[in-house]
mmCIF file of C-alpha atoms and ligand atoms in Angstrom:
data_model
loop_
_atom_site.group_PDB
_atom_site.id
_atom_site.type_symbol
_atom_site.label_atom_id
_atom_site.label_comp_id
_atom_site.label_asym_id
_atom_site.label_seq_id
_atom_site.Cartn_x
_atom_site.Cartn_y
_atom_site.Cartn_z
ATOM 1 C CA MET A 1 1.299 -8.050 -30.642
ATOM 2 C CA GLY A 2 0.461 -12.056 -29.928
ATOM 3 C CA GLU A 3 3.513 -12.175 -27.757
ATOM 4 C CA GLU A 4 2.304 -9.097 -25.674
ATOM 5 C CA PHE A 5 -1.057 -10.558 -25.786
ATOM 6 C CA SER A 6 0.001 -14.048 -24.050
ATOM 7 C CA LEU A 7 2.357 -12.061 -21.750
ATOM 8 C CA GLU A 8 -0.388 -10.115 -20.373
ATOM 9 C CA HIS A 9 -2.279 -12.992 -19.926
ATOM 10 C CA ARG A 10 0.242 -14.624 -18.253
ATOM 11 C CA PHE A 11 0.992 -11.535 -16.110
ATOM 12 C CA GLN A 12 -3.050 -11.512 -15.187
ATOM 13 C CA ALA A 13 -3.060 -15.044 -14.253
ATOM 14 C CA TYR A 14 0.174 -14.614 -12.017
ATOM 15 C CA ILE A 15 -1.368 -11.566 -10.295
ATOM 16 C CA ASP A 16 -4.996 -13.657 -9.733
ATOM 17 C CA ALA A 17 -2.695 -16.527 -8.197
ATOM 18 C CA GLU A 18 -1.892 -13.513 -5.455
ATOM 19 C CA ASN A 19 1.626 -13.192 -6.131
ATOM 20 C CA LYS A 20 3.404 -10.006 -6.107
ATOM 21 C CA ILE A 21 5.080 -8.262 -9.257
ATOM 22 C CA GLU A 22 8.715 -7.282 -8.461
ATOM 23 C CA PRO A 23 10.666 -4.538 -9.977
ATOM 24 C CA LYS A 24 12.452 -6.577 -12.589
ATOM 25 C CA ASP A 25 9.680 -8.568 -13.791
ATOM 26 C CA TRP A 26 7.404 -7.798 -17.074
ATOM 27 C CA MET A 27 4.353 -5.767 -16.981
ATOM 28 C CA PRO A 28 2.474 -3.923 -18.966
ATOM 29 C CA GLU A 29 3.420 -0.517 -19.573
ATOM 30 C CA ASN A 30 0.363 0.789 -18.066
ATOM 31 C CA TYR A 31 0.829 -1.004 -15.115
ATOM 32 C CA ARG A 32 3.946 0.504 -14.365
ATOM 33 C CA LYS A 33 2.471 3.810 -14.999
ATOM 34 C CA THR A 34 -0.388 3.218 -12.537
ATOM 35 C CA ILE A 35 2.206 2.167 -10.025
ATOM 36 C CA VAL A 36 4.425 5.046 -10.329
ATOM 37 C CA ARG A 37 1.426 7.557 -10.488
ATOM 38 C CA GLN A 38 0.185 6.290 -7.633
ATOM 39 C CA MET A 39 3.054 5.670 -5.545
ATOM 40 C CA SER A 40 4.481 9.426 -6.398
ATOM 41 C CA GLN A 41 1.037 10.643 -5.609
ATOM 42 C CA HIS A 42 0.894 9.011 -2.355
ATOM 43 C CA ALA A 43 4.633 10.000 -1.293
ATOM 44 C CA HIS A 44 3.794 13.845 -2.353
ATOM 45 C CA SER A 45 0.684 13.481 0.121
ATOM 46 C CA GLU A 46 2.956 12.230 2.696
ATOM 47 C CA VAL A 47 5.360 15.507 2.267
ATOM 48 C CA VAL A 48 2.996 18.195 1.950
ATOM 49 C CA GLY A 49 0.569 16.650 4.520
ATOM 50 C CA MET A 50 3.660 17.418 7.199
ATOM 51 C CA LEU A 51 2.671 20.917 6.339
ATOM 52 C CA PRO A 52 -0.631 21.738 8.182
ATOM 53 C CA GLU A 53 0.348 19.988 11.443
ATOM 54 C CA ALA A 54 3.896 21.362 11.310
ATOM 55 C CA ASN A 55 2.267 25.100 11.738
ATOM 56 C CA TRP A 56 1.220 23.739 15.201
ATOM 57 C CA ILE A 57 4.419 22.355 16.394
ATOM 58 C CA THR A 58 5.541 25.556 18.139
ATOM 59 C CA ARG A 59 2.095 26.080 19.563
ATOM 60 C CA ALA A 60 1.407 22.782 20.875
ATOM 61 C CA PRO A 61 -0.313 23.370 24.541
ATOM 62 C CA SER A 62 2.238 21.158 26.444
ATOM 63 C CA LEU A 63 5.649 19.485 26.102
ATOM 64 C CA ARG A 64 4.067 16.243 25.845
ATOM 65 C CA SER A 65 1.798 17.393 22.802
ATOM 66 C CA LYS A 66 5.022 19.001 21.247
ATOM 67 C CA LEU A 67 6.822 15.785 21.361
ATOM 68 C CA ILE A 68 4.046 13.609 20.094
ATOM 69 C CA LEU A 69 3.165 15.986 17.278
ATOM 70 C CA LEU A 70 6.882 16.373 16.190
ATOM 71 C CA ALA A 71 7.308 12.517 16.031
ATOM 72 C CA LYS A 72 4.259 12.295 13.987
ATOM 73 C CA VAL A 73 5.036 14.934 11.448
ATOM 74 C CA GLN A 74 8.483 13.254 11.174
ATOM 75 C CA ASP A 75 6.954 9.962 10.576
ATOM 76 C CA GLU A 76 4.959 11.670 7.553
ATOM 77 C CA GLY A 77 8.283 12.458 6.134
ATOM 78 C CA GLY A 78 9.444 8.841 6.631
ATOM 79 C CA HIS A 79 6.653 7.706 4.769
ATOM 80 C CA GLY A 80 7.394 9.843 1.775
ATOM 81 C CA LEU A 81 10.864 8.610 1.762
ATOM 82 C CA TYR A 82 9.685 4.577 1.735
ATOM 83 C CA LEU A 83 7.456 5.714 -0.894
ATOM 84 C CA TYR A 84 9.563 7.718 -3.455
ATOM 85 C CA SER A 85 12.414 4.634 -2.923
ATOM 86 C CA ALA A 86 9.590 2.477 -3.944
ATOM 87 C CA ALA A 87 8.307 4.402 -6.787
ATOM 88 C CA GLU A 88 12.362 4.679 -7.989
ATOM 89 C CA THR A 89 12.145 0.679 -8.569
ATOM 90 C CA LEU A 90 10.428 1.323 -11.557
ATOM 91 C CA GLY A 91 12.940 3.647 -13.250
ATOM 92 C CA VAL A 92 11.359 6.971 -12.502
ATOM 93 C CA SER A 93 14.012 9.064 -10.348
ATOM 94 C CA ARG A 94 13.255 10.768 -7.211
ATOM 95 C CA GLU A 95 14.257 14.274 -8.742
ATOM 96 C CA GLN A 96 11.679 13.831 -11.254
ATOM 97 C CA MET A 97 8.828 13.220 -9.172
ATOM 98 C CA ILE A 98 9.864 16.051 -6.657
ATOM 99 C CA ASP A 99 10.455 18.367 -9.950
ATOM 100 C CA ASP A 100 6.591 17.502 -10.950
ATOM 101 C CA LEU A 101 5.489 18.294 -7.517
ATOM 102 C CA LEU A 102 7.284 21.634 -7.139
ATOM 103 C CA GLN A 103 5.979 22.830 -10.670
ATOM 104 C CA GLY A 104 2.466 21.932 -9.445
ATOM 105 C CA LYS A 105 2.158 19.170 -12.443
ATOM 106 C CA ALA A 106 1.678 16.374 -9.869
ATOM 107 C CA LYS A 107 -1.145 15.488 -7.702
ATOM 108 C CA TYR A 108 -1.279 15.059 -3.962
ATOM 109 C CA SER A 109 -4.223 14.543 -1.389
ATOM 110 C CA SER A 110 -7.099 17.228 -1.682
ATOM 111 C CA ILE A 111 -7.424 16.840 2.163
ATOM 112 C CA PHE A 112 -3.760 18.938 2.470
ATOM 113 C CA ASN A 113 -5.136 21.920 1.117
ATOM 114 C CA TYR A 114 -7.432 22.905 3.728
ATOM 115 C CA PRO A 115 -6.247 25.162 6.749
ATOM 116 C CA THR A 116 -4.887 24.336 10.281
ATOM 117 C CA LEU A 117 -7.103 27.040 12.605
ATOM 118 C CA ASN A 118 -6.329 25.943 16.243
ATOM 119 C CA TRP A 119 -4.973 22.977 18.023
ATOM 120 C CA ALA A 120 -8.529 21.208 17.717
ATOM 121 C CA ASP A 121 -7.616 20.619 14.147
ATOM 122 C CA MET A 122 -4.421 18.855 15.465
ATOM 123 C CA GLY A 123 -7.031 16.146 16.870
ATOM 124 C CA ALA A 124 -9.235 16.376 13.983
ATOM 125 C CA ILE A 125 -6.328 15.358 11.339
ATOM 126 C CA GLY A 126 -5.310 12.513 13.536
ATOM 127 C CA TRP A 127 -8.313 11.021 13.990
ATOM 128 C CA LEU A 128 -10.156 11.748 10.420
ATOM 129 C CA VAL A 129 -7.103 12.156 8.033
ATOM 130 C CA ASP A 130 -4.930 9.382 9.438
ATOM 131 C CA GLY A 131 -8.060 7.359 10.033
ATOM 132 C CA ALA A 132 -8.986 7.575 6.607
ATOM 133 C CA ALA A 133 -5.376 7.262 5.464
ATOM 134 C CA ILE A 134 -5.410 3.958 7.507
ATOM 135 C CA ALA A 135 -8.881 2.709 5.768
ATOM 136 C CA ASN A 136 -7.270 3.262 2.474
ATOM 137 C CA GLN A 137 -3.860 1.784 3.289
ATOM 138 C CA VAL A 138 -4.453 -1.464 5.126
ATOM 139 C CA MET A 139 -5.481 -2.708 1.892
ATOM 140 C CA LEU A 140 -2.526 -1.447 0.253
ATOM 141 C CA CYS A 141 -0.460 -3.941 2.333
ATOM 142 C CA ARG A 142 -2.023 -6.416 0.023
ATOM 143 C CA THR A 143 -1.330 -4.253 -3.350
ATOM 144 C CA SER A 144 0.007 -6.488 -6.229
ATOM 145 C CA TYR A 145 3.208 -4.625 -6.445
ATOM 146 C CA GLY A 146 5.753 -6.038 -3.930
ATOM 147 C CA PRO A 147 7.672 -2.900 -2.893
ATOM 148 C CA TYR A 148 4.686 -0.543 -2.590
ATOM 149 C CA ALA A 149 3.053 -3.516 -0.394
ATOM 150 C CA ARG A 150 6.159 -3.895 1.679
ATOM 151 C CA ALA A 151 6.538 -0.122 2.198
ATOM 152 C CA MET A 152 2.860 -0.133 3.511
ATOM 153 C CA VAL A 153 3.375 -2.260 6.201
ATOM 154 C CA ARG A 154 5.480 -0.388 8.385
ATOM 155 C CA ILE A 155 3.571 3.057 7.267
ATOM 156 C CA CYS A 156 0.286 1.537 8.578
ATOM 157 C CA LYS A 157 1.869 0.543 12.021
ATOM 158 C CA GLU A 158 2.784 4.443 12.444
ATOM 159 C CA GLU A 159 -0.439 5.729 10.745
ATOM 160 C CA SER A 160 -2.457 3.565 13.807
ATOM 161 C CA PHE A 161 -0.235 5.488 16.441
ATOM 162 C CA HIS A 162 -1.309 8.883 14.446
ATOM 163 C CA GLN A 163 -4.844 8.018 14.495
ATOM 164 C CA ARG A 164 -4.988 7.000 18.160
ATOM 165 C CA GLN A 165 -3.019 10.245 19.311
ATOM 166 C CA GLY A 166 -5.363 12.483 17.226
ATOM 167 C CA TYR A 167 -8.538 10.738 18.973
ATOM 168 C CA GLU A 168 -6.807 11.417 22.363
ATOM 169 C CA ILE A 169 -6.893 15.060 21.561
ATOM 170 C CA MET A 170 -10.464 14.915 20.888
ATOM 171 C CA MET A 171 -11.474 12.929 23.351
ATOM 172 C CA HIS A 172 -9.654 15.220 25.947
ATOM 173 C CA MET A 173 -11.180 18.466 24.600
ATOM 174 C CA ALA A 174 -14.746 17.165 23.724
ATOM 175 C CA ALA A 175 -14.734 16.459 27.534
ATOM 176 C CA GLY A 176 -13.011 19.724 28.684
ATOM 177 C CA THR A 177 -14.649 23.187 29.335
ATOM 178 C CA PRO A 178 -17.555 24.232 26.892
ATOM 179 C CA GLU A 179 -15.024 26.325 24.959
ATOM 180 C CA GLN A 180 -12.872 23.353 24.445
ATOM 181 C CA LYS A 181 -15.730 21.110 23.182
ATOM 182 C CA ALA A 182 -16.975 23.821 20.877
ATOM 183 C CA MET A 183 -13.558 23.859 19.328
ATOM 184 C CA ALA A 184 -13.643 19.979 18.861
ATOM 185 C CA GLN A 185 -16.987 20.083 17.272
ATOM 186 C CA ASP A 186 -15.994 22.850 14.875
ATOM 187 C CA ALA A 187 -12.932 21.045 13.769
ATOM 188 C CA LEU A 188 -14.941 17.920 13.130
ATOM 189 C CA ASN A 189 -17.552 20.026 11.298
ATOM 190 C CA ARG A 190 -14.708 21.550 9.096
ATOM 191 C CA TRP A 191 -12.729 18.077 8.641
ATOM 192 C CA TRP A 192 -15.482 15.418 7.790
ATOM 193 C CA TRP A 193 -16.477 16.102 4.539
ATOM 194 C CA PRO A 194 -12.981 16.846 2.815
ATOM 195 C CA ALA A 195 -12.199 13.313 4.629
ATOM 196 C CA LEU A 196 -14.613 11.710 3.160
ATOM 197 C CA MET A 197 -13.384 13.372 -0.381
ATOM 198 C CA MET A 198 -9.924 11.856 0.313
ATOM 199 C CA PHE A 199 -11.134 8.355 -1.000
ATOM 200 C CA GLY A 200 -11.334 9.883 -4.589
ATOM 201 C CA PRO A 201 -14.526 10.103 -6.872
ATOM 202 C CA ALA A 202 -17.326 7.696 -6.400
ATOM 203 C CA ASP A 203 -16.808 4.490 -8.287
ATOM 204 C CA ALA A 204 -18.912 5.360 -11.105
ATOM 205 C CA ALA A 205 -16.959 8.364 -11.799
ATOM 206 C CA SER A 206 -13.571 7.129 -11.061
ATOM 207 C CA PRO A 207 -11.660 6.257 -14.027
ATOM 208 C CA ASN A 208 -8.910 4.252 -12.945
ATOM 209 C CA THR A 209 -10.600 2.025 -10.243
ATOM 210 C CA ALA A 210 -11.852 -0.841 -12.572
ATOM 211 C CA GLN A 211 -8.443 -1.318 -13.999
ATOM 212 C CA SER A 212 -6.726 -0.874 -10.515
ATOM 213 C CA MET A 213 -8.964 -3.487 -9.011
ATOM 214 C CA ALA A 214 -8.498 -6.174 -11.836
ATOM 215 C CA TRP A 215 -4.538 -5.888 -11.221
ATOM 216 C CA LYS A 216 -5.028 -5.934 -7.387
ATOM 217 C CA ILE A 217 -3.431 -2.462 -6.992
ATOM 218 C CA LYS A 218 -6.520 -1.602 -5.198
ATOM 219 C CA ARG A 219 -8.179 -4.191 -3.167
ATOM 220 C CA LYS A 220 -11.410 -2.391 -2.394
ATOM 221 C CA THR A 221 -13.037 0.268 -4.578
ATOM 222 C CA ASN A 222 -13.446 4.169 -3.408
ATOM 223 C CA ASP A 223 -17.055 3.837 -2.305
ATOM 224 C CA GLU A 224 -16.400 0.560 -0.218
ATOM 225 C CA LEU A 225 -13.470 2.444 1.587
ATOM 226 C CA ARG A 226 -15.545 5.546 2.403
ATOM 227 C CA GLN A 227 -18.424 3.615 3.688
ATOM 228 C CA GLU A 228 -16.041 1.681 6.181
ATOM 229 C CA PHE A 229 -14.461 4.599 7.257
ATOM 230 C CA VAL A 230 -18.165 5.947 8.070
ATOM 231 C CA ASP A 231 -19.323 2.887 9.714
ATOM 232 C CA LYS A 232 -16.080 3.043 12.062
ATOM 233 C CA THR A 233 -15.992 6.725 12.751
ATOM 234 C CA VAL A 234 -19.600 7.860 13.493
ATOM 235 C CA PRO A 235 -19.432 5.684 16.719
ATOM 236 C CA GLN A 236 -16.244 7.013 17.687
ATOM 237 C CA ALA A 237 -17.689 10.508 17.265
ATOM 238 C CA THR A 238 -20.903 9.458 19.337
ATOM 239 C CA PHE A 239 -18.662 8.103 22.166
ATOM 240 C CA ILE A 240 -16.900 11.377 22.904
ATOM 241 C CA GLY A 241 -20.095 13.323 22.487
ATOM 242 C CA LEU A 242 -19.692 15.293 19.033
ATOM 243 C CA THR A 243 -21.997 15.214 16.227
ATOM 244 C CA VAL A 244 -20.973 14.634 12.656
ATOM 245 C CA PRO A 245 -22.282 17.346 10.490
ATOM 246 C CA ASP A 246 -24.297 15.321 8.137
ATOM 247 C CA SER A 247 -28.362 15.562 8.751
ATOM 248 C CA HIS A 248 -28.731 12.637 6.376
ATOM 249 C CA LEU A 249 -26.823 10.453 8.413
ATOM 250 C CA LYS A 250 -28.557 7.458 9.582
ATOM 251 C CA TRP A 251 -27.937 3.861 10.563
ATOM 252 C CA ASN A 252 -29.720 1.583 7.939
ATOM 253 C CA GLU A 253 -31.016 -1.735 9.586
ATOM 254 C CA VAL A 254 -31.379 -3.371 6.193
ATOM 255 C CA THR A 255 -27.596 -2.833 4.664
ATOM 256 C CA GLY A 256 -25.713 -2.684 8.310
ATOM 257 C CA HIS A 257 -24.198 0.363 7.267
ATOM 258 C CA TYR A 258 -24.762 4.185 7.888
ATOM 259 C CA ASP A 259 -26.431 6.036 4.784
ATOM 260 C CA PHE A 260 -24.829 9.407 4.589
ATOM 261 C CA GLY A 261 -25.327 12.760 2.717
ATOM 262 C CA PRO A 262 -24.237 13.576 -0.659
ATOM 263 C CA ILE A 263 -20.729 14.516 -1.301
ATOM 264 C CA ASP A 264 -19.952 18.241 -2.405
ATOM 265 C CA TRP A 265 -18.127 16.819 -5.730
ATOM 266 C CA GLU A 266 -17.511 20.429 -7.264
ATOM 267 C CA GLU A 267 -15.866 21.366 -4.027
ATOM 268 C CA PHE A 268 -13.289 18.116 -4.420
ATOM 269 C CA THR A 269 -12.691 18.989 -8.257
ATOM 270 C CA GLN A 270 -11.635 22.595 -7.374
ATOM 271 C CA VAL A 271 -9.346 21.584 -4.553
ATOM 272 C CA VAL A 272 -7.817 19.168 -7.029
ATOM 273 C CA LYS A 273 -7.607 21.576 -9.795
ATOM 274 C CA GLY A 274 -5.372 23.743 -7.342
ATOM 275 C CA ASN A 275 -8.233 26.307 -6.426
ATOM 276 C CA GLY A 276 -8.462 24.992 -2.365
ATOM 277 C CA PRO A 277 -8.129 27.423 -0.026
ATOM 278 C CA CYS A 278 -4.367 26.707 0.384
ATOM 279 C CA ASN A 279 -2.963 24.986 -2.606
ATOM 280 C CA LYS A 280 -0.537 27.905 -3.375
ATOM 281 C CA GLU A 281 0.487 28.259 -0.075
ATOM 282 C CA ARG A 282 1.371 24.463 -0.014
ATOM 283 C CA LEU A 283 3.463 24.414 -3.243
ATOM 284 C CA ALA A 284 5.166 27.724 -2.208
ATOM 285 C CA ALA A 285 5.945 26.554 1.030
ATOM 286 C CA ARG A 286 7.417 22.896 -0.544
ATOM 287 C CA ASN A 287 9.537 25.341 -2.770
ATOM 288 C CA LYS A 288 11.006 27.263 -0.363
ATOM 289 C CA ALA A 289 12.035 24.404 1.727
ATOM 290 C CA HIS A 290 13.350 22.672 -1.411
ATOM 291 C CA GLN A 291 15.396 26.055 -2.430
ATOM 292 C CA GLU A 292 16.758 26.195 1.332
ATOM 293 C CA GLY A 293 17.732 22.613 1.434
ATOM 294 C CA GLN A 294 20.182 22.906 -1.641
ATOM 295 C CA TRP A 295 23.114 23.109 0.486
ATOM 296 C CA VAL A 296 22.047 19.948 2.143
ATOM 297 C CA ARG A 297 22.050 18.041 -1.204
ATOM 298 C CA ASP A 298 25.144 19.876 -2.289
ATOM 299 C CA ALA A 299 27.116 18.543 0.728
ATOM 300 C CA ALA A 300 25.831 15.082 0.349
ATOM 301 C CA THR A 301 26.635 14.661 -3.209
ATOM 302 C CA ALA A 302 30.273 16.337 -2.568
ATOM 303 C CA PHE A 303 30.632 13.826 -0.017
ATOM 304 C CA ALA A 304 29.472 10.705 -2.264
ATOM 305 C CA LYS A 305 31.727 11.597 -4.957
ATOM 306 C CA LYS A 306 34.683 11.954 -2.388
ATOM 307 C CA GLN A 307 33.806 8.613 -1.193
ATOM 308 C CA GLN A 308 33.699 7.336 -4.702
ATOM 309 C CA ALA A 309 37.135 8.750 -5.568
ATOM 310 C CA ARG A 310 38.421 7.122 -2.834
ATOM 311 C CA ALA A 311 37.038 3.641 -3.373
ATOM 312 C CA ALA A 312 38.373 4.073 -7.047
ATOM 313 C CA ALA A 313 41.938 5.298 -5.986
ATOM 314 C CA PRO A 314 44.864 2.624 -6.225
ATOM 315 C CA VAL A 315 45.819 1.468 -2.618
ATOM 316 C CA SER A 316 49.515 1.967 -2.203
ATOM 317 C CA ALA A 317 51.573 1.558 0.617
ATOM 318 C CA THR A 318 51.743 5.604 1.339
ATOM 319 C CA ASN A 319 47.842 5.600 1.454
ATOM 320 C CA PRO A 320 46.730 2.058 2.666
ATOM 321 C CA SER A 321 42.925 3.737 3.693
ATOM 322 C CA ALA A 322 42.115 4.037 0.186
ATOM 323 C CA ALA A 323 41.158 0.503 0.360
HETATM 324 N N1 FAQ B 1 -6.957 14.124 -3.614
HETATM 325 O O1 FAQ B 1 -9.799 7.034 -10.527
HETATM 326 P P1 FAQ B 1 -9.703 7.478 -9.233
HETATM 327 C C1 FAQ B 1 -2.053 10.481 4.024
HETATM 328 C C2 FAQ B 1 -7.421 11.637 -8.432
HETATM 329 S S1 FAQ B 1 -1.895 9.889 2.746
HETATM 330 C C3 FAQ B 1 -6.297 14.370 -4.982
HETATM 331 O O2 FAQ B 1 -10.361 7.061 -8.202
HETATM 332 P P2 FAQ B 1 -7.193 6.294 -8.375
HETATM 333 C C4 FAQ B 1 -1.040 10.172 5.376
HETATM 334 C C5 FAQ B 1 -6.712 10.383 -8.761
HETATM 335 O O3 FAQ B 1 -5.218 10.828 -8.446
HETATM 336 C C6 FAQ B 1 -3.332 10.385 1.681
HETATM 337 N N2 FAQ B 1 -6.658 14.005 -6.385
HETATM 338 O O4 FAQ B 1 -7.909 7.375 -9.144
HETATM 339 C C7 FAQ B 1 -0.945 11.476 6.101
HETATM 340 C C8 FAQ B 1 -7.106 10.411 -10.100
HETATM 341 O O5 FAQ B 1 -6.297 11.140 -10.845
HETATM 342 P P3 FAQ B 1 -4.886 10.857 -12.105
HETATM 343 C C9 FAQ B 1 -2.959 10.069 0.260
HETATM 344 C C10 FAQ B 1 -7.421 12.732 -5.924
HETATM 345 O O6 FAQ B 1 -5.477 6.378 -8.059
HETATM 346 C C11 FAQ B 1 -2.154 11.673 6.974
HETATM 347 C C12 FAQ B 1 -8.449 11.379 -10.495
HETATM 348 O O7 FAQ B 1 -8.607 11.708 -9.014
HETATM 349 N N3 FAQ B 1 -3.311 8.529 0.234
HETATM 350 O O8 FAQ B 1 -3.381 10.987 4.445
HETATM 351 C C13 FAQ B 1 -8.144 12.120 -5.135
HETATM 352 O O9 FAQ B 1 -7.525 5.051 -8.713
HETATM 353 C C14 FAQ B 1 -1.831 12.791 7.693
HETATM 354 C C15 FAQ B 1 -9.240 9.807 -10.303
HETATM 355 O O10 FAQ B 1 -9.461 9.474 -9.423
HETATM 356 C C16 FAQ B 1 -2.901 8.013 -0.914
HETATM 357 O O11 FAQ B 1 -2.204 8.507 -1.688
HETATM 358 C C17 FAQ B 1 -7.877 13.266 -3.696
HETATM 359 N N4 FAQ B 1 -8.219 12.952 -2.631
HETATM 360 O O12 FAQ B 1 -7.671 6.248 -6.735
HETATM 361 C C18 FAQ B 1 -0.109 12.455 5.958
HETATM 362 C C19 FAQ B 1 -3.253 6.501 -0.985
HETATM 363 N N5 FAQ B 1 -8.725 11.148 -4.798
HETATM 364 O O13 FAQ B 1 -3.725 10.494 -11.376
HETATM 365 C C20 FAQ B 1 0.272 13.602 6.290
HETATM 366 C C21 FAQ B 1 -2.908 6.041 -2.193
HETATM 367 C C22 FAQ B 1 -8.575 10.754 -6.560
HETATM 368 O O14 FAQ B 1 -5.696 9.964 -13.153
HETATM 369 C C23 FAQ B 1 -0.664 13.832 7.665
HETATM 370 N N6 FAQ B 1 -3.739 5.974 -3.200
HETATM 371 N N7 FAQ B 1 -7.778 11.529 -7.170
HETATM 372 O O15 FAQ B 1 -4.821 12.356 -12.745
HETATM 373 C C24 FAQ B 1 -4.805 5.682 -3.574
HETATM 374 O O16 FAQ B 1 -5.065 4.574 -3.049
HETATM 375 C C25 FAQ B 1 -5.334 6.012 -4.718
HETATM 376 O O17 FAQ B 1 -4.648 6.812 -5.744
HETATM 377 C C26 FAQ B 1 -6.670 7.001 -4.442
HETATM 378 C C27 FAQ B 1 -7.548 7.214 -5.898
HETATM 379 C C28 FAQ B 1 -7.881 6.067 -3.553
HETATM 380 C C29 FAQ B 1 -6.479 8.062 -3.771
#
């Protein structure tokens, strides 16, 4: 007990001195659990997050936009891979994490349970969803767990490109025909509030924020990041002639921030509980993809076994390639 106490003190002092925790370092069990929880949820979000946009790859309006969207969706899959790998450094297996997702036991971001109804939604996702993701993830480049922080550096570079491609779509549509502008406005109306919910519950209602801030897993709170996102995004909407769907939105000279209206936390709770518009569809799509990919996993495992057997076989004059 006494030893654990002093280890915890030394651990905290090590973090306070801005050192990174590495996989083989001693860490409190709850630190390990929190990092695994957050990284696996994050990885699942990236992978489930491929679905709403993948829905539009075959219907992209030009070859250029198709290429860009295809690259973006592939990037999200790659982010999932880095994050699953980073989580595996803490002793949890990728199979277990994916199994939890497929069985509906694991969380992933609420935002990916909303439908993509038309091409303007590709703009709104890139601009708002990737924009919110960047706001959250730039701080994660400085998170205290080394493998997570390092994975985030590359992820953030790619998310910046995603945000720009989404804003470009919105910019073109907002400057297009009245029908195109109306589509862009409608997409903003539908994605704005769910994007604000991505940052998680208000600080006062967030069970994990205080400890995660103390351990420097999170470097900013949910409300701080949400405010940063609003302050950055409102002028972007104004610049392209769109209106943020919030009648309470107002610049506050005193605080130097935008005041914004109340978030519908009941909607957030329902979506996180599995009752959002697309939760069932998303899990069904992931399960189907997993089953259809079984032959790839079988082939890769068989190949790896064959390679191992070859490496273990004694070298002989008749079989020199076994070396
Ligand atoms: N949806 O006490 P807190 C992306 C849960 S990636 C669902 O505040 P915490 C890229 C939370 O897990 C987007 N659940 O928790 C992309 C906790 O439940 P638990 C994902 C949510 O962990 C773009 C409970 O509520 N990004 O978009 C949500 O300190 C386009 C209490 O919450 C990340 O995952 C939510 N929105 O803070 C991909 C970033 N919010 O586990 C494709 C890493 C909260 O106790 C296309 N994660 N919950 O049962 C984080 O920074 C944190 O985990 C927060 C939540 C900020 C999400």
